[in-house]
Amino acid sequence: MGRVHAAALSGRCSVARLACVYDPLPAAAEAAGAEFDVPWTTSYDELLDRVGAVAIASPTGTHAPLTAQAAAAGRHVFCEKPISLDRATTVATVEAAEEAGIVFQVGFHRRSDPDWAAAAARIRAGELGEVTLFRTSLRDMTPPDPAFLSGSGGFFLDVVVHDLDVARWMVGEVVEVHAHGAAADPAFAALGDIDTAVTVLRFANGALGVIDNSRSARYGYECSTEVMGTLATARIDAPHVRGVEWRTPGLASRDLARDFEERYPWAYAAELDAFARAVRDGTPPPVTGRDALAAFDLALAADESWRTGRPVSMEVPA
């Protein structure tokens, strides 16, 4: 993700610009600096001295301490999700950012994707009417390296959390979560994890939601969302890399995206530009630390529901 964000800052962003790269490993830092033609450093303190804002895309366990250090130095922070795999640490980090008065944005990129943002804006304008059903899918083409899984936080915190954030954003607060999971690949079961899940939601406004996720769809990377309302239905489904279709007798084919990097290049740029505008102009960031905490809590509830086989009720913020 560090390389993905550095590439966006170097070529696609219209507001934000890459000023310096940091990695504790000298070879990695130097290589990134050369690739993106910017200064590099192996000292986080030096990085904070050079810039007014940082984008953190390091291993999950370092997100919270790096964010807290930047906040203490008065630097604005864009941080990849999750803030932490521990709730108390997540809360402490969000509060530290608030107390420091910095802009703190978390990387739930779908809120900045042009397709999702356009649909959400029309829903908020009332064009959909009252939402009755929310459905979304997130399916990876191939599973990650098993070495990654042990520190991922589990399926719900690593994968489903994206859809839970989209659910809150597009529909509203969730009052009940009921999750079902399975491990088609024995490697996941051996780690006490799953690779496939269906999560059913009840929203405070009475709408229902269904989320399906897979770590190994095989055919390609797919991410789609549908929101049904009393006046209209919004559907977002663009898994194709290009607009061209190849037709032969009895068959029409199009290239599918292989991963999130192919599917969301402009979303990653847009979320960083939104962060830069929040720093420069004082506009609200699209995803706050509180938003990330709410999605984290929903993911924890989904994990609990899967393990116990029972639905979990959620407290709705006052």
Coordinates of C-alpha atoms in Angstrom, one line a residue:
M1 CA 0.0 0.0 0.0
G2 CA 2.9 2.3 0.6
R3 CA 3.9 1.9 -3.1
V4 CA 0.3 2.4 -4.2
H5 CA -0.1 5.6 -2.3
A6 CA 3.4 6.9 -3.4
A7 CA 2.5 6.2 -7.0
A8 CA -0.8 8.1 -6.6
L9 CA 0.9 11.1 -5.0
S10 CA 3.6 11.1 -7.7
G11 CA 1.3 10.9 -10.7
R12 CA -2.5 10.9 -10.2
C13 CA -3.2 13.4 -7.4
S14 CA -4.1 17.0 -8.3
V15 CA -3.7 18.6 -4.9
A16 CA -1.4 16.3 -2.8
R17 CA 2.3 15.8 -3.7
L18 CA 4.9 13.3 -2.5
A19 CA 7.7 15.2 -0.7
C20 CA 9.7 12.4 1.0
V21 CA 9.5 8.6 1.6
Y22 CA 10.4 6.8 4.9
D23 CA 11.2 3.2 5.5
P24 CA 13.3 1.8 8.4
L25 CA 15.0 -0.5 5.9
P26 CA 17.6 1.6 4.0
A27 CA 17.4 -0.5 0.8
A28 CA 13.6 -0.1 0.7
A29 CA 13.7 3.6 1.5
E30 CA 16.4 4.3 -1.1
A31 CA 14.6 2.2 -3.8
A32 CA 11.3 4.1 -3.2
G33 CA 13.1 7.4 -3.3
A34 CA 14.7 6.5 -6.6
E35 CA 11.5 5.2 -8.1
F36 CA 9.5 8.3 -7.2
D37 CA 12.4 10.8 -7.5
V38 CA 12.0 12.2 -4.0
P39 CA 14.2 12.4 -0.9
W40 CA 14.2 9.4 1.3
T41 CA 15.0 8.7 5.0
T42 CA 15.2 5.9 7.5
S43 CA 14.4 8.2 10.4
Y44 CA 10.7 8.9 11.1
D45 CA 11.8 12.0 13.2
E46 CA 13.5 13.3 10.1
L47 CA 10.5 12.7 8.0
L48 CA 8.3 14.7 10.5
D49 CA 10.8 17.5 10.3
R50 CA 10.5 17.6 6.5
V51 CA 6.7 17.6 6.0
G52 CA 3.5 18.9 7.4
A53 CA 1.5 15.8 6.8
V54 CA 2.2 12.1 6.5
A55 CA 0.5 9.1 4.8
I56 CA 1.1 6.0 6.9
A57 CA 1.0 2.7 5.0
S58 CA 3.3 0.6 7.2
P59 CA 2.6 -2.8 8.8
T60 CA -0.6 -2.7 10.9
G61 CA 1.2 -2.9 14.3
T62 CA 3.0 0.4 13.6
H63 CA -0.1 2.4 12.6
A64 CA -1.1 3.6 16.1
P65 CA 2.4 4.5 17.4
L66 CA 3.4 6.3 14.1
T67 CA 0.1 8.2 14.2
A68 CA 0.5 9.2 17.8
Q69 CA 4.0 10.4 17.2
A70 CA 3.0 12.5 14.2
A71 CA 0.0 13.9 16.2
A72 CA 2.3 14.9 19.0
A73 CA 4.5 16.7 16.5
G74 CA 1.5 18.5 15.1
R75 CA 1.6 16.7 11.8
H76 CA -1.6 15.8 10.0
V77 CA -2.1 12.1 9.4
F78 CA -3.6 9.9 6.7
C79 CA -3.5 6.3 8.0
E80 CA -4.3 3.1 6.3
K81 CA -6.9 0.9 8.0
P82 CA -7.0 -0.5 10.6
I83 CA -5.7 2.0 13.1
S84 CA -4.9 -1.0 15.4
L85 CA -6.1 -4.5 16.0
D86 CA -6.8 -3.6 19.6
R87 CA -9.8 -1.5 20.5
A88 CA -8.3 0.3 23.4
T89 CA -5.3 1.3 21.3
T90 CA -7.7 2.4 18.5
V91 CA -9.6 4.7 20.9
A92 CA -6.5 6.1 22.4
T93 CA -5.1 6.9 18.9
V94 CA -8.3 8.6 17.8
E95 CA -8.4 10.7 21.0
A96 CA -4.7 11.6 20.7
A97 CA -5.4 13.0 17.2
E98 CA -8.4 14.9 18.3
E99 CA -6.6 16.4 21.3
A100 CA -3.7 17.5 19.0
G101 CA -6.2 19.2 16.7
I102 CA -4.8 17.5 13.5
V103 CA -6.6 16.2 10.5
F104 CA -6.8 12.5 10.9
Q105 CA -8.2 10.5 7.9
V106 CA -8.3 6.7 7.6
G107 CA -8.0 4.9 4.3
F108 CA -11.4 3.5 3.5
H109 CA -10.9 4.3 -0.2
R110 CA -14.4 3.4 -1.5
R111 CA -15.8 6.6 0.0
S112 CA -13.6 8.5 -2.5
D113 CA -14.2 6.3 -5.6
P114 CA -16.2 8.3 -8.2
D115 CA -18.8 5.6 -8.6
W116 CA -19.6 5.1 -4.9
A117 CA -19.3 8.9 -4.2
A118 CA -21.8 9.7 -7.0
A119 CA -24.3 7.1 -5.7
A120 CA -24.0 8.2 -2.1
A121 CA -24.5 11.9 -3.1
R122 CA -27.8 11.0 -4.9
I123 CA -29.0 8.9 -2.0
R124 CA -28.3 11.8 0.4
A125 CA -30.2 14.2 -2.0
G126 CA -33.3 12.0 -1.5
E127 CA -33.4 10.6 -5.0
L128 CA -33.5 7.0 -3.8
G129 CA -36.3 7.5 -1.3
E130 CA -36.2 5.4 1.9
V131 CA -33.5 2.7 1.7
T132 CA -35.0 -0.8 2.0
L133 CA -32.1 -3.1 1.1
F134 CA -28.3 -2.8 1.0
R135 CA -26.2 -5.5 -0.7
T136 CA -22.5 -5.5 -1.3
S137 CA -19.8 -8.0 -2.4
L138 CA -16.0 -7.9 -2.0
R139 CA -14.2 -10.9 -3.5
D140 CA -10.4 -11.2 -4.0
M141 CA -9.1 -13.2 -6.9
T142 CA -6.5 -15.1 -5.0
P143 CA -5.8 -15.5 -1.2
P144 CA -3.0 -13.7 0.5
D145 CA 0.2 -15.2 1.7
P146 CA -0.4 -17.3 4.9
A147 CA 2.3 -15.3 6.5
F148 CA 0.1 -12.2 6.2
L149 CA -2.9 -13.9 7.7
S150 CA -1.4 -14.4 11.1
G151 CA -1.2 -10.6 11.7
S152 CA -4.2 -9.5 9.7
G153 CA -6.7 -9.5 12.6
G154 CA -8.9 -12.1 10.9
F155 CA -11.4 -12.0 8.0
F156 CA -13.9 -9.6 9.4
L157 CA -11.3 -7.0 10.5
D158 CA -9.3 -7.3 7.4
V159 CA -11.9 -7.8 4.6
V160 CA -15.5 -7.3 5.7
V161 CA -14.6 -4.0 7.5
H162 CA -14.6 -2.2 4.2
D163 CA -18.1 -3.2 3.5
L164 CA -19.3 -2.4 7.0
D165 CA -17.9 1.1 6.6
V166 CA -19.7 1.5 3.2
A167 CA -22.9 0.3 4.9
R168 CA -22.8 3.0 7.6
W169 CA -21.8 5.6 5.0
M170 CA -24.5 4.9 2.4
V171 CA -27.4 3.7 4.6
G172 CA -26.9 4.7 8.3
E173 CA -26.1 3.2 11.7
V174 CA -26.3 -0.6 12.1
V175 CA -28.2 -2.0 15.1
E176 CA -27.7 -5.7 14.6
V177 CA -25.0 -7.9 13.0
H178 CA -25.4 -11.7 12.2
A179 CA -22.4 -13.3 10.5
H180 CA -21.8 -16.7 9.0
G181 CA -18.4 -17.9 7.8
A182 CA -16.6 -20.9 6.3
A183 CA -13.1 -22.0 5.4
A184 CA -13.0 -23.6 2.0
D185 CA -9.2 -23.6 2.2
P186 CA -7.8 -25.8 5.0
A187 CA -4.9 -23.2 5.4
F188 CA -7.4 -20.7 6.8
A189 CA -9.1 -23.2 9.1
A190 CA -5.6 -24.2 10.5
L191 CA -5.2 -20.5 11.6
G192 CA -8.7 -20.4 13.1
D193 CA -9.8 -18.1 10.3
I194 CA -12.2 -18.2 7.4
D195 CA -12.1 -17.3 3.7
T196 CA -15.8 -16.9 2.9
A197 CA -18.6 -15.1 4.8
V198 CA -22.1 -13.7 4.6
T199 CA -23.0 -11.0 7.0
V200 CA -26.6 -9.8 7.6
L201 CA -27.3 -6.3 8.9
R202 CA -30.3 -4.5 10.4
F203 CA -30.1 -0.7 10.2
A204 CA -31.6 1.8 12.6
N205 CA -33.8 3.1 9.8
G206 CA -35.4 -0.4 9.3
A207 CA -33.4 -1.3 6.2
L208 CA -31.8 -4.7 5.8
G209 CA -28.3 -5.5 4.5
V210 CA -26.4 -8.5 3.1
I211 CA -22.6 -8.6 2.6
D212 CA -20.8 -11.5 0.9
N213 CA -17.1 -11.8 0.9
S214 CA -14.5 -14.2 -0.4
R215 CA -10.7 -14.3 -0.3
S216 CA -10.5 -16.6 -3.3
A217 CA -13.1 -16.0 -6.1
R218 CA -10.5 -17.1 -8.7
Y219 CA -12.1 -15.4 -11.7
G220 CA -10.9 -11.9 -10.8
Y221 CA -11.3 -9.1 -8.2
E222 CA -14.9 -8.0 -7.7
C223 CA -16.4 -5.2 -5.6
S224 CA -20.0 -4.3 -6.2
T225 CA -22.8 -2.5 -4.2
E226 CA -26.5 -2.2 -4.7
V227 CA -28.8 0.0 -2.6
M228 CA -32.6 -0.4 -3.1
G229 CA -35.0 2.3 -2.1
T230 CA -38.7 3.3 -2.4
L231 CA -38.0 5.5 -5.4
A232 CA -35.0 4.0 -7.2
T233 CA -32.1 1.5 -7.0
A234 CA -28.4 2.4 -7.2
R235 CA -26.1 -0.3 -8.5
I236 CA -22.3 0.0 -8.7
D237 CA -20.6 -2.8 -10.6
A238 CA -17.5 -2.1 -12.7
P239 CA -15.1 -5.0 -12.5
H240 CA -13.6 -4.5 -15.9
V241 CA -10.2 -3.0 -16.5
R242 CA -11.0 -1.6 -19.9
G243 CA -14.1 -0.8 -21.9
V244 CA -13.2 -3.0 -24.9
E245 CA -15.1 -6.2 -25.4
W246 CA -13.7 -9.1 -27.6
R247 CA -16.3 -11.0 -29.5
T248 CA -16.0 -14.3 -31.3
P249 CA -18.8 -16.6 -32.4
G250 CA -21.0 -17.4 -29.4
L251 CA -18.7 -15.6 -26.9
A252 CA -18.0 -12.1 -25.7
S253 CA -15.2 -11.5 -23.2
R254 CA -13.7 -8.5 -21.3
D255 CA -10.7 -8.3 -19.0
L256 CA -11.5 -8.4 -15.3
A257 CA -9.5 -6.5 -12.6
R258 CA -7.1 -8.8 -10.8
D259 CA -6.8 -6.9 -7.5
F260 CA -7.7 -3.7 -5.7
E261 CA -4.8 -1.7 -7.2
E262 CA -6.2 -2.3 -10.7
R263 CA -9.8 -1.5 -9.7
Y264 CA -9.2 1.6 -7.6
P265 CA -6.3 3.8 -8.9
W266 CA -8.4 6.9 -9.0
A267 CA -10.0 6.2 -5.6
Y268 CA -6.6 6.1 -4.0
A269 CA -5.7 9.4 -5.6
A270 CA -9.0 11.0 -4.7
E271 CA -8.8 10.1 -1.0
L272 CA -5.3 11.6 -0.7
D273 CA -6.5 14.7 -2.5
A274 CA -9.4 14.9 -0.1
F275 CA -6.9 14.6 2.8
A276 CA -4.8 17.4 1.3
R277 CA -7.8 19.7 0.9
A278 CA -8.8 19.0 4.6
V279 CA -5.3 20.1 5.6
R280 CA -5.1 23.1 3.3
D281 CA -8.7 24.3 3.4
G282 CA -10.2 22.9 6.6
T283 CA -12.8 20.8 4.8
P284 CA -13.9 17.7 6.7
P285 CA -12.0 14.5 5.8
P286 CA -14.2 11.8 4.1
V287 CA -13.3 9.2 6.7
T288 CA -12.6 10.3 10.3
G289 CA -11.0 8.3 13.1
R290 CA -14.5 7.9 14.6
D291 CA -15.7 6.4 11.4
A292 CA -12.9 3.9 11.5
L293 CA -13.7 3.1 15.1
A294 CA -17.3 2.5 14.2
A295 CA -16.4 0.1 11.4
F296 CA -13.9 -1.6 13.7
D297 CA -16.7 -2.2 16.3
L298 CA -19.0 -3.6 13.6
A299 CA -16.2 -6.0 12.5
L300 CA -15.6 -7.1 16.0
A301 CA -19.4 -7.8 16.3
A302 CA -19.4 -9.8 13.1
D303 CA -16.5 -11.9 14.3
E304 CA -18.2 -12.5 17.6
S305 CA -21.4 -13.5 15.8
W306 CA -19.6 -15.9 13.5
R307 CA -17.9 -17.6 16.5
T308 CA -21.0 -17.8 18.7
G309 CA -23.6 -18.4 16.0
R310 CA -25.8 -15.6 17.4
P311 CA -26.7 -12.1 16.2
V312 CA -25.0 -9.2 18.0
S313 CA -26.9 -6.0 18.9
M314 CA -25.1 -2.7 18.5
E315 CA -25.5 0.6 20.4
V316 CA -26.6 3.4 18.1
P317 CA -24.6 6.6 18.8
A318 CA -26.7 9.4 20.4

